[in-house]
C-alpha positions as MATLAB code, in Angstrom:
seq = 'XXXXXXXXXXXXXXXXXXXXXXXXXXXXXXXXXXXXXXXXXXXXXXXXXXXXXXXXXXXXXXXXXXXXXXXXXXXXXXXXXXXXXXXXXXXXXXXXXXXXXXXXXXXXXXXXXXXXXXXXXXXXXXXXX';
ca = [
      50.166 -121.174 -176.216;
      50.668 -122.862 -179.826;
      48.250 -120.804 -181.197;
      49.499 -117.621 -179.758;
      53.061 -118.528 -181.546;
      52.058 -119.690 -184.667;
      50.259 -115.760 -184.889;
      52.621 -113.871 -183.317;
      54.617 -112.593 -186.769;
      57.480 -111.943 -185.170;
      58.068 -115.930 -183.904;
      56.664 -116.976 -187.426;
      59.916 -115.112 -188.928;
      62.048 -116.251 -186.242;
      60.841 -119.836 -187.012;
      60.417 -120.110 -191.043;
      63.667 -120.982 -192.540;
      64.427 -117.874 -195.244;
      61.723 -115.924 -194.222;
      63.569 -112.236 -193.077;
      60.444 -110.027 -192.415;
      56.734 -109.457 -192.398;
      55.209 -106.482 -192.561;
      51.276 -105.914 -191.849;
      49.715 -104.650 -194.828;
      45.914 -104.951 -193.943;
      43.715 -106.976 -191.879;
      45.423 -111.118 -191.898;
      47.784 -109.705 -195.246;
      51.481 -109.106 -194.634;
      54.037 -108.227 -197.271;
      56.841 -110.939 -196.819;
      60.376 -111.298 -197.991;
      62.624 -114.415 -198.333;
      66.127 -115.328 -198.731;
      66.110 -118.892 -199.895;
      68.697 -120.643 -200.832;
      68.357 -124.171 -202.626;
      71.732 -125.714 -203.552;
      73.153 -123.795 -206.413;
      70.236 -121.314 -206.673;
      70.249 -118.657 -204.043;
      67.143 -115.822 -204.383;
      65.724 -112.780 -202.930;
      61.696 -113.125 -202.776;
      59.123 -110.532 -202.004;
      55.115 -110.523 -201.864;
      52.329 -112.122 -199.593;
      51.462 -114.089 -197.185;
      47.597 -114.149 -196.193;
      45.923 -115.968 -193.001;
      42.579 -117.369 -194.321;
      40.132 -119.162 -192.470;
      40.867 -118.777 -188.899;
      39.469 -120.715 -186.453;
      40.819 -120.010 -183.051;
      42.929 -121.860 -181.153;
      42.739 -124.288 -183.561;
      43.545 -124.002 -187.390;
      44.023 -121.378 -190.164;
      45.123 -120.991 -193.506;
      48.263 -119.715 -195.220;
      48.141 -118.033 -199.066;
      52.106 -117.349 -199.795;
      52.305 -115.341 -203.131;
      56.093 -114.416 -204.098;
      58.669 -113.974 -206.754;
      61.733 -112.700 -207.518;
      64.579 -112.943 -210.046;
      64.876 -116.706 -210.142;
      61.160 -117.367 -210.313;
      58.020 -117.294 -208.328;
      55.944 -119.343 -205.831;
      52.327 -119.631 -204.729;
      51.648 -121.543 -201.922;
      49.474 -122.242 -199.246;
      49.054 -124.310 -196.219;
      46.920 -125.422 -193.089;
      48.219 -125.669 -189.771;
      45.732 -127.871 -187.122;
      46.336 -127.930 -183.711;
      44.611 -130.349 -181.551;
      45.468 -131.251 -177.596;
      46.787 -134.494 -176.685;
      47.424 -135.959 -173.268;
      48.111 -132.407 -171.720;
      49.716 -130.818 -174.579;
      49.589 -129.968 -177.881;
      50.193 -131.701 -181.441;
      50.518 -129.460 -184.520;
      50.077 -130.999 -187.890;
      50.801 -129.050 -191.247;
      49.947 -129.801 -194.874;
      50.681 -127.656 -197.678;
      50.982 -127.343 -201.297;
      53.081 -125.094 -203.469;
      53.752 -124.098 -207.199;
      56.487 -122.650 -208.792;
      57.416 -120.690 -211.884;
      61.133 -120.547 -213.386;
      64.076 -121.840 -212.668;
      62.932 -123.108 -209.289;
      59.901 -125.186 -211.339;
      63.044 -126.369 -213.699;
      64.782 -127.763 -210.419;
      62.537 -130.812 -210.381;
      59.665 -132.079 -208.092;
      62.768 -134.774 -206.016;
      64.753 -131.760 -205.293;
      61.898 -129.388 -204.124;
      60.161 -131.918 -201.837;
      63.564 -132.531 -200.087;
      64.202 -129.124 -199.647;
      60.375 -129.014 -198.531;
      60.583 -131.582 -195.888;
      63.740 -130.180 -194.643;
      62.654 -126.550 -194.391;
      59.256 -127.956 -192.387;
      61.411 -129.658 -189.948;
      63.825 -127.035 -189.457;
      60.509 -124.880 -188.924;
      58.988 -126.984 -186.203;
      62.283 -127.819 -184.261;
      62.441 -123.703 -183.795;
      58.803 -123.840 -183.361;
      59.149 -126.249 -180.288;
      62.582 -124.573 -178.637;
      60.075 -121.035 -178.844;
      57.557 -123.232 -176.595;
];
């Protein structure tokens, strides 16, 4: 059931804090766009996201390429899902990099908002299970 959720774009939109659409655009390539807003900088973001090396029902591989007026991010990240005592337990790791002013933010900021935005993702994540 994880697995069906964490592919089903329209529950990864519902889930991702900031993320307002995706929009197939090819096989595994959506166009995205994001409203983020990090403290005193608030931004519109458009671009990518790519799934990349699937391996059903248990991991795959996000590419995130997007920018707007405030900057620009590439990112990407692995979801693994593995059962455990008759459920499931999904684990997530992920790197990012940024251009403008959200690079001039500062690496304490950004992983704050980071963790924060990955728990707010996997609390929606489990009330969609």
């Amino acid at each position: 059931r994880i697995w069906e959720l964490l592919n089903d774009p329209d529950v990864v939109v519902r889930t991702t804090p900031g993320l307002k659409s995706l929009e197939p655009d090819g096989e595994d390539l959506y166009r995205a766009e994001f409203q983020i807003k990090l403290g005193p900088v608030n931004g519109e973001f458009s671009g990518s996201l790519a799934v990349r090396d699937r391996q059903p029902p248990r991991s795959y591989r996000l590419e995130i390429d997007v920018g707007g007026r405030i900057g620009s991010a590439k990112a990407d990240g692995t979801f693994d899902i593995r059962g455990q005592n008759g459920g499931a337990v999904v684990t997530f790791a992920g790197d990012a990099r940024l251009k403008g002013v959200l690079a001039r933010m500062g690496g304490r900021v950004l992983s704050g908002v980071a963790r924060l935005f990955t728990k707010q993702f996997f609390e929606a994540l489990e009330k969609e299970v």
